[in-house]
Amino acid sequence: LADHPLAVQMVARGILLTLVCHAWFRMASSSASSSSNSASISTSSSSAWRGTYLLLITAVQFHMPFYASRMLPNTFALILVLHAYSDWLLENNNTNN
């Protein structure tokens, strides 16, 4: 691998992209599950789509897909923040029930 720095960069960016996608899918899942148990926010049919809408809106924007595999400090922070928000949504959901 030392002879192929481009391959190392591609592998590292692929791993980072995988971590960002996992964080976004977890955020979408916790968003959908937190709203599905709350009747005052929305109906059950539309709450199932909340996570899907979050992923679709994020995917059609330019910046998020473009920067998802870039080795920038904000990208690493995004992974942590999305997991923190997911935990927060799930914790709020558990305390409200």
C-alpha positions in Angstrom: 0.0 0.0 0.0 2.9 2.3 0.5 3.6 2.2 -3.2 0.0 3.2 -4.1 -1.0 6.4 -2.2 -4.0 6.9 -4.4 -5.3 3.5 -3.4 -4.8 4.3 0.2 -6.7 7.5 -0.2 -9.6 5.8 -2.0 -9.9 3.2 0.7 -9.8 5.8 3.5 -12.4 7.9 1.7 -14.6 4.8 1.1 -14.5 4.0 4.8 -15.4 7.6 5.7 -18.2 7.6 3.2 -19.5 4.4 4.8 -19.4 5.9 8.3 -21.3 9.0 7.1 -23.9 7.0 5.3 -24.4 4.8 8.4 -24.8 8.0 10.6 -27.4 9.4 8.2 -29.4 6.1 8.0 -29.3 5.9 11.8 -30.5 9.5 12.0 -33.3 8.8 9.6 -34.3 5.7 11.5 -34.4 7.4 14.8 -36.3 10.4 13.3 -39.0 8.0 11.9 -39.3 6.0 15.1 -39.4 9.0 17.4 -42.2 10.6 15.4 -44.2 7.3 15.0 -44.9 7.1 18.7 -46.0 10.7 19.1 -49.6 11.1 17.9 -49.6 14.9 18.4 -46.9 15.5 15.8 -48.2 13.6 12.8 -50.3 10.6 11.7 -48.8 7.2 11.6 -48.8 7.0 7.8 -46.8 10.2 7.4 -44.5 9.5 10.3 -43.2 6.3 8.6 -42.0 8.5 5.7 -40.2 11.1 7.8 -36.9 9.3 7.7 -37.2 8.7 4.0 -37.9 12.4 3.4 -34.9 13.3 5.5 -32.7 11.0 3.4 -34.2 12.3 0.1 -33.8 15.9 1.0 -30.2 15.3 2.1 -29.3 13.3 -1.1 -30.6 15.9 -3.5 -28.6 18.7 -1.9 -25.2 19.4 -3.4 -23.0 19.8 -0.4 -23.7 16.7 1.7 -23.1 14.0 -1.0 -20.0 16.0 -2.3 -18.4 16.4 1.1 -19.4 13.0 2.6 -16.1 11.3 1.6 -13.8 14.3 2.0 -11.2 14.2 4.7 -12.2 17.4 6.5 -12.7 18.0 10.2 -16.3 18.9 9.7 -17.0 15.6 8.0 -15.6 13.7 11.1 -17.7 16.0 13.4 -20.8 15.3 11.3 -20.6 11.6 12.1 -20.4 12.3 15.8 -23.2 14.9 15.7 -25.6 12.7 13.7 -25.1 9.8 16.2 -25.6 12.2 19.1 -28.8 13.6 17.6 -30.0 10.0 16.9 -29.4 9.1 20.6 -31.1 12.3 21.7 -34.2 11.6 19.6 -34.5 8.0 20.8 -34.0 9.1 24.4 -36.7 11.7 24.1 -38.9 9.1 22.6 -38.4 6.7 25.5 -39.0 9.4 28.1 -42.2 10.6 26.5 -43.8 7.1 26.5 
